[in-house]
mmCIF file with all atom_site columns, C-alpha atoms in Angstrom:
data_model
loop_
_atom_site.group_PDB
_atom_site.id
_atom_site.type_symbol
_atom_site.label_atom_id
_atom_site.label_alt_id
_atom_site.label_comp_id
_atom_site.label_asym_id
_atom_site.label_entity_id
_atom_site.label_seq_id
_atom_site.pdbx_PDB_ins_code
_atom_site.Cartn_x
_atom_site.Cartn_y
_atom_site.Cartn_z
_atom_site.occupancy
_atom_site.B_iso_or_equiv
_atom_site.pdbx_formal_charge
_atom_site.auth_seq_id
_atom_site.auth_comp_id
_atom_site.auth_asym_id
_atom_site.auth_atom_id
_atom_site.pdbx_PDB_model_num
ATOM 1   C CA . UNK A 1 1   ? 98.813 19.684 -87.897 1.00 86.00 ? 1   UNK A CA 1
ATOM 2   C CA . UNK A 1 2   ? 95.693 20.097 -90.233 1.00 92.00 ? 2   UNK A CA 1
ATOM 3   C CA . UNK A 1 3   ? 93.656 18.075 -91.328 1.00 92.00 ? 3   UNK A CA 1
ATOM 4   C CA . UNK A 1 4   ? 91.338 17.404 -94.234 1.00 95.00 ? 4   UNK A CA 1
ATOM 5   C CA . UNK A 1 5   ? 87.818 18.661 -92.885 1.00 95.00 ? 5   UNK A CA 1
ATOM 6   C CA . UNK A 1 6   ? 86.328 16.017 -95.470 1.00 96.00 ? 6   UNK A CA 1
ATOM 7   C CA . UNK A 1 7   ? 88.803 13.204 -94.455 1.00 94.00 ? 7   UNK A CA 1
ATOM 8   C CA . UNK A 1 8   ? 87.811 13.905 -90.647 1.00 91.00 ? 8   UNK A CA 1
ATOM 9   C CA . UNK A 1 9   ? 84.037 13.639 -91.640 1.00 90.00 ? 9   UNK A CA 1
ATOM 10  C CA . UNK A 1 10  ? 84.410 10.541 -93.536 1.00 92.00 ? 10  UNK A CA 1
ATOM 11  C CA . UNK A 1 11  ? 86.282 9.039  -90.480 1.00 88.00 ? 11  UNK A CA 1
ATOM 12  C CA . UNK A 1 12  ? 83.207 10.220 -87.968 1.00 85.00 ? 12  UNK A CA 1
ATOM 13  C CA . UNK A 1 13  ? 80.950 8.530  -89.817 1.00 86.00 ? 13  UNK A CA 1
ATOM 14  C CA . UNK A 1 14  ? 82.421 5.345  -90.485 1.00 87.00 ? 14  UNK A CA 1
ATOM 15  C CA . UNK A 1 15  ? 82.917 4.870  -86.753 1.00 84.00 ? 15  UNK A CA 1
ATOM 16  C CA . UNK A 1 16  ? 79.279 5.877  -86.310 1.00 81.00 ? 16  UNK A CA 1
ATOM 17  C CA . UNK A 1 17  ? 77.965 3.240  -88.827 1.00 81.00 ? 17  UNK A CA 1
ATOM 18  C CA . UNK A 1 18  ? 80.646 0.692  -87.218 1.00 84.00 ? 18  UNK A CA 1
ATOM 19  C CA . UNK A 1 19  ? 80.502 1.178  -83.970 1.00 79.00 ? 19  UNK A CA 1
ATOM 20  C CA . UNK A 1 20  ? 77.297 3.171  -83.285 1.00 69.00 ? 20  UNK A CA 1
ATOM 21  C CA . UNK A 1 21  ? 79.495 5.509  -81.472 1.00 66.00 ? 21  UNK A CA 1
ATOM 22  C CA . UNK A 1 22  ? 81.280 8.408  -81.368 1.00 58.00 ? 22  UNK A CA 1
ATOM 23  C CA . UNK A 1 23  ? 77.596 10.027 -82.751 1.00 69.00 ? 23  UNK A CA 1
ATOM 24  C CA . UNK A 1 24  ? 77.871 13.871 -83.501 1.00 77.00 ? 24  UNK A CA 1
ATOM 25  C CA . UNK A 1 25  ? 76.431 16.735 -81.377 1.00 82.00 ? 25  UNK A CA 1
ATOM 26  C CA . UNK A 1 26  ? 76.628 20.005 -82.737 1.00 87.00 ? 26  UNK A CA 1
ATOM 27  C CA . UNK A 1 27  ? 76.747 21.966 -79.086 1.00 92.00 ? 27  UNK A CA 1
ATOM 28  C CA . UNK A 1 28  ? 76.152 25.047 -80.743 1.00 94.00 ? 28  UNK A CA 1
ATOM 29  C CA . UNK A 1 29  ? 72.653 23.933 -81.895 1.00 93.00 ? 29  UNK A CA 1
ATOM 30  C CA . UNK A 1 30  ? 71.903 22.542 -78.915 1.00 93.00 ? 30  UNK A CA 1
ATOM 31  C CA . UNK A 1 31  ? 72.488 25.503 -76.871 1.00 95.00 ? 31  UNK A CA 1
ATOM 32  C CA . UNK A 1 32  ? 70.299 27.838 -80.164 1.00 94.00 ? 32  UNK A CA 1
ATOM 33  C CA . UNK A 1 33  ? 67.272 25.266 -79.137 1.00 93.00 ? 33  UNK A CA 1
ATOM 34  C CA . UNK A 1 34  ? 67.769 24.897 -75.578 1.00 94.00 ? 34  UNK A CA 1
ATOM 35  C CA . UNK A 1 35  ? 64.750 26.065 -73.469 1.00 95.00 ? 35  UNK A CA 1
ATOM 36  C CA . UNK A 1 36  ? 66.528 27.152 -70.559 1.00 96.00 ? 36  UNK A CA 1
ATOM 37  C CA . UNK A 1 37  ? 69.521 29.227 -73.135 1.00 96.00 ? 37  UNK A CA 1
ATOM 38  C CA . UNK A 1 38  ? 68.375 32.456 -70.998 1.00 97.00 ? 38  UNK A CA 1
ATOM 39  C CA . UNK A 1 39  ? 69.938 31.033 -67.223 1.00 97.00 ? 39  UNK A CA 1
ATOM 40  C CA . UNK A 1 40  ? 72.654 28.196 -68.488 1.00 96.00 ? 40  UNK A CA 1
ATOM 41  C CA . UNK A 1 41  ? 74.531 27.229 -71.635 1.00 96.00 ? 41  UNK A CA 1
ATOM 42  C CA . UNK A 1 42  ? 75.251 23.478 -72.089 1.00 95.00 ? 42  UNK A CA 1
ATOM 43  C CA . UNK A 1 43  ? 78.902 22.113 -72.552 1.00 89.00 ? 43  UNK A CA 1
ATOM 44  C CA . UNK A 1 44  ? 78.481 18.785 -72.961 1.00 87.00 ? 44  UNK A CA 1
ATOM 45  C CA . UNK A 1 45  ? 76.267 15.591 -72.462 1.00 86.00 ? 45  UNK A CA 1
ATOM 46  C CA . UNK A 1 46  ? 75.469 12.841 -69.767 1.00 82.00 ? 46  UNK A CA 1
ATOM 47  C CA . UNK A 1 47  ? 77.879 9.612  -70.262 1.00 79.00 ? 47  UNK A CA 1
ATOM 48  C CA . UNK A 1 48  ? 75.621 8.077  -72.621 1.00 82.00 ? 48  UNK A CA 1
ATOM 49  C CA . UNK A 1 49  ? 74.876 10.837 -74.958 1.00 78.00 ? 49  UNK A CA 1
ATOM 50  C CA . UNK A 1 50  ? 71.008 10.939 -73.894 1.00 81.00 ? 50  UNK A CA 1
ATOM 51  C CA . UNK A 1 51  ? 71.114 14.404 -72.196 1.00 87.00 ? 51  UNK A CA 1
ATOM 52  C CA . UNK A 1 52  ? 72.380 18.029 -72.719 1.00 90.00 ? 52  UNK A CA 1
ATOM 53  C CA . UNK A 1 53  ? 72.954 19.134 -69.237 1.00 93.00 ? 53  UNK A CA 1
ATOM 54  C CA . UNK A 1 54  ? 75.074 22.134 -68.124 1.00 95.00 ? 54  UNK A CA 1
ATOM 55  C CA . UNK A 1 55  ? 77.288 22.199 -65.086 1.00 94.00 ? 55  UNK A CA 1
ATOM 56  C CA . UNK A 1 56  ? 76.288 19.866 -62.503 1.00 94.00 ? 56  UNK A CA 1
ATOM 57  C CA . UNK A 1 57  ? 73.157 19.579 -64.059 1.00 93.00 ? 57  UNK A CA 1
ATOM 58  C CA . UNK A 1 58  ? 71.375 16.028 -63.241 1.00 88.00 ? 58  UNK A CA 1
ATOM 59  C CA . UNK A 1 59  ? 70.507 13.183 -65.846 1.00 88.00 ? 59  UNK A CA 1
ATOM 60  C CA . UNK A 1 60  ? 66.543 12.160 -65.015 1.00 93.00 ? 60  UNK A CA 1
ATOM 61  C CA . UNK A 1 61  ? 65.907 10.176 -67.264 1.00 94.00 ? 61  UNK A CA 1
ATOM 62  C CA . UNK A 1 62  ? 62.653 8.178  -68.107 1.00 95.00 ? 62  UNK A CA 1
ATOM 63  C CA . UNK A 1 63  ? 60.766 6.122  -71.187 1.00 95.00 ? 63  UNK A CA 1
ATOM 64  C CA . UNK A 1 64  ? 58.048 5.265  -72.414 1.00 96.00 ? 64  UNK A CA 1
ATOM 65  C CA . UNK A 1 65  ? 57.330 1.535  -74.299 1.00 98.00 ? 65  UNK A CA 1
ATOM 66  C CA . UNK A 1 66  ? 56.177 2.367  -77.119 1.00 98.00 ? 66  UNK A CA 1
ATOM 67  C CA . UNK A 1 67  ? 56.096 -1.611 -77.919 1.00 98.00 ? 67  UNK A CA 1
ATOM 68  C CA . UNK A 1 68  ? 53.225 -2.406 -75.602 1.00 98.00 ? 68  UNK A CA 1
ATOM 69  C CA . UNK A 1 69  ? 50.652 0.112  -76.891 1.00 98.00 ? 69  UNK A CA 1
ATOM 70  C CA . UNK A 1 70  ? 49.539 -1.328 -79.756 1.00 98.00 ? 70  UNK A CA 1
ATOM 71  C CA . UNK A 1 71  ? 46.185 -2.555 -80.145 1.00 98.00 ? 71  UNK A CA 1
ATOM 72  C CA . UNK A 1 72  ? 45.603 -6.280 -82.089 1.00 98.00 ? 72  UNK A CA 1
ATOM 73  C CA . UNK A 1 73  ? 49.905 -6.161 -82.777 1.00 98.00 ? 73  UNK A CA 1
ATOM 74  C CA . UNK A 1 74  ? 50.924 -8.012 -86.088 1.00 98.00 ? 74  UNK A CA 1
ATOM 75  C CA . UNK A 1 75  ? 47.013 -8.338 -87.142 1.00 98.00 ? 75  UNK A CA 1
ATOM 76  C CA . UNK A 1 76  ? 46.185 -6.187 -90.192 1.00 97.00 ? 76  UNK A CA 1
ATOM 77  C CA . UNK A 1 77  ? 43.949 -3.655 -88.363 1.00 97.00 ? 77  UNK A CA 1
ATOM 78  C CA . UNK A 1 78  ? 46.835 -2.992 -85.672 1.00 98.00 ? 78  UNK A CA 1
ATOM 79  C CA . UNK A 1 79  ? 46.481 0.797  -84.544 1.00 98.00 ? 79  UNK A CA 1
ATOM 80  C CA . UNK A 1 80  ? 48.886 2.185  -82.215 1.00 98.00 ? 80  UNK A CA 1
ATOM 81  C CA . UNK A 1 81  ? 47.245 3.490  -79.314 1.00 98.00 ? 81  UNK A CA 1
ATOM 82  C CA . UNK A 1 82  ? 47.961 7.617  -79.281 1.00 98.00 ? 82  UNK A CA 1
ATOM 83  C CA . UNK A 1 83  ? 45.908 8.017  -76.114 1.00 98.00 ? 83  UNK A CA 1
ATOM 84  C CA . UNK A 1 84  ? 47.585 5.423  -73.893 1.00 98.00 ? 84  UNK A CA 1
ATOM 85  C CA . UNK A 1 85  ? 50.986 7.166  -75.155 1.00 98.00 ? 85  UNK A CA 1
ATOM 86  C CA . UNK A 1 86  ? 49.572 10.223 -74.070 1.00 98.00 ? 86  UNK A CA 1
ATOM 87  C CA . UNK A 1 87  ? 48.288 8.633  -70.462 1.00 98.00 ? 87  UNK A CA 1
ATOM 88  C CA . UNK A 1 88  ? 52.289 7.139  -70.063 1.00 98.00 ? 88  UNK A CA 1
ATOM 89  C CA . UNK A 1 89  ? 53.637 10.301 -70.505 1.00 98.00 ? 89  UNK A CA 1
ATOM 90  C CA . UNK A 1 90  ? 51.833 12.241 -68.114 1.00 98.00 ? 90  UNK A CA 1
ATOM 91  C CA . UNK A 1 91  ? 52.471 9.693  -65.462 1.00 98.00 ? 91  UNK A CA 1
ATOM 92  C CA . UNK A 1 92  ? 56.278 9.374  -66.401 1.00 98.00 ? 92  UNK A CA 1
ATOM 93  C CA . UNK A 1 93  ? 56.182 13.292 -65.878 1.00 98.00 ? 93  UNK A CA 1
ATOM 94  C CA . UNK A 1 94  ? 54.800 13.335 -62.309 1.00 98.00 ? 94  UNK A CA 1
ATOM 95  C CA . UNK A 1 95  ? 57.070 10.622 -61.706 1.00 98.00 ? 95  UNK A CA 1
ATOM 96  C CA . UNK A 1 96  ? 60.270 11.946 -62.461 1.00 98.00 ? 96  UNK A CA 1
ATOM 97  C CA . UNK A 1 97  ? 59.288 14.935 -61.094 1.00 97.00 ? 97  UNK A CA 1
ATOM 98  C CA . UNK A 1 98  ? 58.805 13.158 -58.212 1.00 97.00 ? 98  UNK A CA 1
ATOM 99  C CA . UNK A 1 99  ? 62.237 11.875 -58.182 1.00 97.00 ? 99  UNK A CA 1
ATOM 100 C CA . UNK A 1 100 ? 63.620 14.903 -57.913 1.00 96.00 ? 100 UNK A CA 1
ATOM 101 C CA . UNK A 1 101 ? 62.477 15.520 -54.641 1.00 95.00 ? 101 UNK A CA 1
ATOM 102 C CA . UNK A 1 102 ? 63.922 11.948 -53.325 1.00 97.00 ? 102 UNK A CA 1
ATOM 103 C CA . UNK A 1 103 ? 67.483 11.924 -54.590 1.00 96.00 ? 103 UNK A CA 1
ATOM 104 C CA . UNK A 1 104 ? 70.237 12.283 -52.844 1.00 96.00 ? 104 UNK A CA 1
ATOM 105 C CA . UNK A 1 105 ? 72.363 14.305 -54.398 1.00 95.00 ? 105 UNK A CA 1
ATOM 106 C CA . UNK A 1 106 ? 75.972 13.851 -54.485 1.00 95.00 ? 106 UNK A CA 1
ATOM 107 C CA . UNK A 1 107 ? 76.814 17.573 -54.125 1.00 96.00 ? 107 UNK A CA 1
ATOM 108 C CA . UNK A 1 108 ? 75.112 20.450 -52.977 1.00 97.00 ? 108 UNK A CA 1
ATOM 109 C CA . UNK A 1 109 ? 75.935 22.132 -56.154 1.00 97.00 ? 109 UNK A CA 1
ATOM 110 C CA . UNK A 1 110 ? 73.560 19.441 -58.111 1.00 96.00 ? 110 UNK A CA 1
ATOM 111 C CA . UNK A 1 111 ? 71.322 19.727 -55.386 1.00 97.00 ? 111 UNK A CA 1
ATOM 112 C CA . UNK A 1 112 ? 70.171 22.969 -56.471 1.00 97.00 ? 112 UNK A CA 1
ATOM 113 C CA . UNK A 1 113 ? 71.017 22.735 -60.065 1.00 96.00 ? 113 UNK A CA 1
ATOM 114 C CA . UNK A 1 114 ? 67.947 20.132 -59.884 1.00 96.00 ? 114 UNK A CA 1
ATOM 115 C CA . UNK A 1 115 ? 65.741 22.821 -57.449 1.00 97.00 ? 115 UNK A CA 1
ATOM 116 C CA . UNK A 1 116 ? 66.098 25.581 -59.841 1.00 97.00 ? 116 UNK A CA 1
ATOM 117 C CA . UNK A 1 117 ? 65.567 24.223 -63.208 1.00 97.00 ? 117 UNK A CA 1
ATOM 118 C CA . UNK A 1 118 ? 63.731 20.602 -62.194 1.00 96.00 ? 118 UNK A CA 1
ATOM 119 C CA . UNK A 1 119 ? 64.926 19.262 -65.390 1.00 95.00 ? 119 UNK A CA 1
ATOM 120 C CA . UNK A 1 120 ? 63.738 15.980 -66.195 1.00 95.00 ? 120 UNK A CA 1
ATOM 121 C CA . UNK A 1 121 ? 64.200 14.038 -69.869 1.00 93.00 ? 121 UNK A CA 1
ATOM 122 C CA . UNK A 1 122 ? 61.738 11.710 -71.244 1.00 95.00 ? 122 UNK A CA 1
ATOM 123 C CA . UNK A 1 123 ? 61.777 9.177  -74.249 1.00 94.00 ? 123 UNK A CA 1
ATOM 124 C CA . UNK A 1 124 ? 61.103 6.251  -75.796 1.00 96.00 ? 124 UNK A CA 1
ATOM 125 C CA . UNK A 1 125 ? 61.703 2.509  -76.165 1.00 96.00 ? 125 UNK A CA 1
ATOM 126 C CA . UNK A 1 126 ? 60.353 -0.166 -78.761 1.00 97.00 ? 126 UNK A CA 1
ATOM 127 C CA . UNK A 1 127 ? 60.076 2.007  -81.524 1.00 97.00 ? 127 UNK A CA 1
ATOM 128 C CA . UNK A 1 128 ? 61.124 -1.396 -84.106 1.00 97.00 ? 128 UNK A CA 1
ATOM 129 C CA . UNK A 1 129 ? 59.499 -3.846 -82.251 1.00 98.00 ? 129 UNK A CA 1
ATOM 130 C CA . UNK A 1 130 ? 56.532 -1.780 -82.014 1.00 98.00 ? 130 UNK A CA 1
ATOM 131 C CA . UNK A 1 131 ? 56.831 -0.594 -85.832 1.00 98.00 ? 131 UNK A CA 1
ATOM 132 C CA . UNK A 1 132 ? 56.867 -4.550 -86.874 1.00 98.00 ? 132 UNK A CA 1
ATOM 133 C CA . UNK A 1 133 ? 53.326 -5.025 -84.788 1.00 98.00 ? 133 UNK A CA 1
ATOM 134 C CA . UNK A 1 134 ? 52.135 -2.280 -87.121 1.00 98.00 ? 134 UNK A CA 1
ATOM 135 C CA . UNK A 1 135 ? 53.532 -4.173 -90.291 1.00 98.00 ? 135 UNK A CA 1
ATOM 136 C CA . UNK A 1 136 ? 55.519 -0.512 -90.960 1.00 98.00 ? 136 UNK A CA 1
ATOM 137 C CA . UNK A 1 137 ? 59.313 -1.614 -92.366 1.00 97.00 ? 137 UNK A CA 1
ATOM 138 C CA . UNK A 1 138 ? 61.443 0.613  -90.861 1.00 95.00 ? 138 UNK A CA 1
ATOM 139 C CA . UNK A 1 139 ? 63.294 3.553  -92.436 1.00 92.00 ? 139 UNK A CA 1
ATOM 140 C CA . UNK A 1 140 ? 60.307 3.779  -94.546 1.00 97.00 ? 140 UNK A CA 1
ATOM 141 C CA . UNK A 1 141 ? 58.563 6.761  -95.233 1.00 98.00 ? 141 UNK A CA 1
ATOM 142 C CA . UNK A 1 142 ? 56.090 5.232  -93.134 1.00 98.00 ? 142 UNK A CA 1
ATOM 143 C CA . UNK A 1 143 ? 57.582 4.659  -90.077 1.00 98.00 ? 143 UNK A CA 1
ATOM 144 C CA . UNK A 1 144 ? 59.605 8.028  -90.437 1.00 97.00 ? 144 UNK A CA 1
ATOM 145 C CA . UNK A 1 145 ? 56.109 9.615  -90.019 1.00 98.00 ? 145 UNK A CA 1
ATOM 146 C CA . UNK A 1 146 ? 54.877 7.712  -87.030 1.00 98.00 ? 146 UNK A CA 1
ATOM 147 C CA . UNK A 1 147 ? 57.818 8.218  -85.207 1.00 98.00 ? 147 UNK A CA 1
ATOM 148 C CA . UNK A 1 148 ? 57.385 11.924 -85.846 1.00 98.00 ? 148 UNK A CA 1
ATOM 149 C CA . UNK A 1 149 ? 53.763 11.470 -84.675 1.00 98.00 ? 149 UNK A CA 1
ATOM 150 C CA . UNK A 1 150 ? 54.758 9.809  -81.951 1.00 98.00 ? 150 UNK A CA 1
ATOM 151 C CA . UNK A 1 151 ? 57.519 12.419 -80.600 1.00 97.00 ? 151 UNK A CA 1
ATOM 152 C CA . UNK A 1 152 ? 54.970 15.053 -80.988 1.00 97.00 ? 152 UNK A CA 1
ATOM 153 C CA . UNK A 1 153 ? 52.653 13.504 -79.499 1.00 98.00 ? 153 UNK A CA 1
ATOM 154 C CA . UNK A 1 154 ? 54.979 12.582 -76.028 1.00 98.00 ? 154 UNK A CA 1
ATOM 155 C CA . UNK A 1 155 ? 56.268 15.889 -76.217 1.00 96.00 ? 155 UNK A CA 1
ATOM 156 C CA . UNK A 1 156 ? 53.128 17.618 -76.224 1.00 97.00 ? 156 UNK A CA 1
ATOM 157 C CA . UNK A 1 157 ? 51.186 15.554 -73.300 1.00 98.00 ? 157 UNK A CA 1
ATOM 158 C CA . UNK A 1 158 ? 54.627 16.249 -71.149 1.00 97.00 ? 158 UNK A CA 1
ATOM 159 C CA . UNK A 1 159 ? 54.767 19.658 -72.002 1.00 96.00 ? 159 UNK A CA 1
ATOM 160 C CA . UNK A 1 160 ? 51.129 20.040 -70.893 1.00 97.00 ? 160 UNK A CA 1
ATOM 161 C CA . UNK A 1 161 ? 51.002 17.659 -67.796 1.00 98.00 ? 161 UNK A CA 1
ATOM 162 C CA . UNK A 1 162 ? 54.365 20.009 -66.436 1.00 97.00 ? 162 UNK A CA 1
ATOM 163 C CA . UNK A 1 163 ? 51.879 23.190 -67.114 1.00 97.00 ? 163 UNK A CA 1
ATOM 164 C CA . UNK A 1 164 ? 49.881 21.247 -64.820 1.00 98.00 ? 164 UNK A CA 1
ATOM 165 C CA . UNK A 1 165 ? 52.240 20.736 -61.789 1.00 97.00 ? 165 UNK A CA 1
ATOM 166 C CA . UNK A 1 166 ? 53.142 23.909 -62.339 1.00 97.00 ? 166 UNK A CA 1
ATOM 167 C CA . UNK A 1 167 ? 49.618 24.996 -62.067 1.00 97.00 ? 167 UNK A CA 1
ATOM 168 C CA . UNK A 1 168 ? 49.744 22.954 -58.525 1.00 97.00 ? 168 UNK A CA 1
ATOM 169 C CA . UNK A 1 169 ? 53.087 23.463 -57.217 1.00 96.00 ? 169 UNK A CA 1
ATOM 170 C CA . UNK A 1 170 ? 55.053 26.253 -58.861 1.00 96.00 ? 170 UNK A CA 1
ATOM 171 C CA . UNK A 1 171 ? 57.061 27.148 -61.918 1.00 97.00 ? 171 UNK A CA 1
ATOM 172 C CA . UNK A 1 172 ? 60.740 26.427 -60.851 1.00 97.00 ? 172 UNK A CA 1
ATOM 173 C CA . UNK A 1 173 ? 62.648 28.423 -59.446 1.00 97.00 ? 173 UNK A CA 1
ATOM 174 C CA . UNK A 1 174 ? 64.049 29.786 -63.092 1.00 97.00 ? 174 UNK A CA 1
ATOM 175 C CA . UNK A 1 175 ? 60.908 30.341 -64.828 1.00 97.00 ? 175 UNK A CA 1
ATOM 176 C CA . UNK A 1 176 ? 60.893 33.245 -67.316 1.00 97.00 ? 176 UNK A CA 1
ATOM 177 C CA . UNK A 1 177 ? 57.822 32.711 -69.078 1.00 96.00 ? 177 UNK A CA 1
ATOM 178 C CA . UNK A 1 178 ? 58.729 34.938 -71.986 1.00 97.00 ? 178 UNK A CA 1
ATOM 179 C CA . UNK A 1 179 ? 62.257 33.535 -72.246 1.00 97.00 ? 179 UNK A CA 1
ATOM 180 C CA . UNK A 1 180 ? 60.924 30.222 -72.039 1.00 96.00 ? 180 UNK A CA 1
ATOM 181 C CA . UNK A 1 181 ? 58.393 30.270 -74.846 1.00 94.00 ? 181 UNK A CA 1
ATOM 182 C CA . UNK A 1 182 ? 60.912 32.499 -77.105 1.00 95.00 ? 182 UNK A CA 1
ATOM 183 C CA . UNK A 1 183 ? 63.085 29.217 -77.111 1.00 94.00 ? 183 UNK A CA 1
ATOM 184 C CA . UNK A 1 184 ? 63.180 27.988 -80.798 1.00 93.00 ? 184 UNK A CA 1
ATOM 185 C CA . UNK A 1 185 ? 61.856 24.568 -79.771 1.00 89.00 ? 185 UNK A CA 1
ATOM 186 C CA . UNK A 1 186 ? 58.917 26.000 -78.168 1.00 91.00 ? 186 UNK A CA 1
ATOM 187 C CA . UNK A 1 187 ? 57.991 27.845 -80.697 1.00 90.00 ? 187 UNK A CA 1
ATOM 188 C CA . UNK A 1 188 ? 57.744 24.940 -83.167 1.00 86.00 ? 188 UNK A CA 1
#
């Protein structure tokens, strides 16, 4: 039967408001932004919605809290503290990098999924509780802006502390410099 594109819409986004689930991933954007676009293409996402992966890809998945890096929290002159962000994400790089080498994959086939591409995801935790330290109310323009600041911010030490292993023990496997960079997200 058809149905009511509209109607269907409505219905997604009640549930999401409800029930915080079932979200909305548009797969086609993901796979337009995806670094690795030139060796894999992404048909779904880990259990929990947190990662892209494509077949037998693994789900590494680390965080930062943001909610114990700020400095004086709840006192007026409460500054969230950009460098230690910065120091956490390095570390949370090495370290999941580090776990691929550990696991124990279930298959072969993941096995060197996770050799070739060494894919690892990292985010973030606290962002309210550390927004209410900072007196920011959230959804506010405010706090719309430091979370933006502080994406940026991860993203950019992580991008730079993998440049560095990969300064001291190889690109993976995959690596196509050129390819890599052309990715949309890179290039912003």
């Amino acid at each position: 039967r058809t149905v009511r594109a509209r109607e269907l819409w409505d219905k997604i986004i009640r549930a999401t408001y409800v029930h915080a689930e079932p979200g909305i991933i548009f797969i086609d954007r993901v796979n337009r932004l995806n670094n690795l676009s030139y060796c894999e293409h992404i048909h779904a996402c880990n259990p929990c919605g947190e990662q892209m992966l494509p077949d037998n890809g693994d789900c590494n998945l680390g965080h930062t809290n943001l909610a114990v890096m700020v400095d004086r929290p709840f006192e007026p002159d409460a500054q969230f503290n950009f460098a230690k962000l910065e120091r956490a994400a390095r570390i949370m790089v090495r370290l999941l990098d580090n776990v691929l080498d550990v696991t124990q994959w279930p298959t072969e086939e993941q096995a060197e999924e996770a050799r070739l591409k060494r894919r690892i995801g990292l985010g973030f935790t606290g962002l309210a509780s550390t927004l209410q330290q900072l007196g920011i109310p959230y959804g506010s323009e405010a706090a719309i802006k430091f979370a933006g600041r502080v994406a940026k911010t991860q993203a950019v030490a992580a991008y730079k502390e993998s440049c560095q292993l990969a300064k001291e023990r190889g690109a993976f496997p995959l690596f196509d410099a050129d390819k890599f960079c052309a990715a949309p997200f890179m290039q912003r």
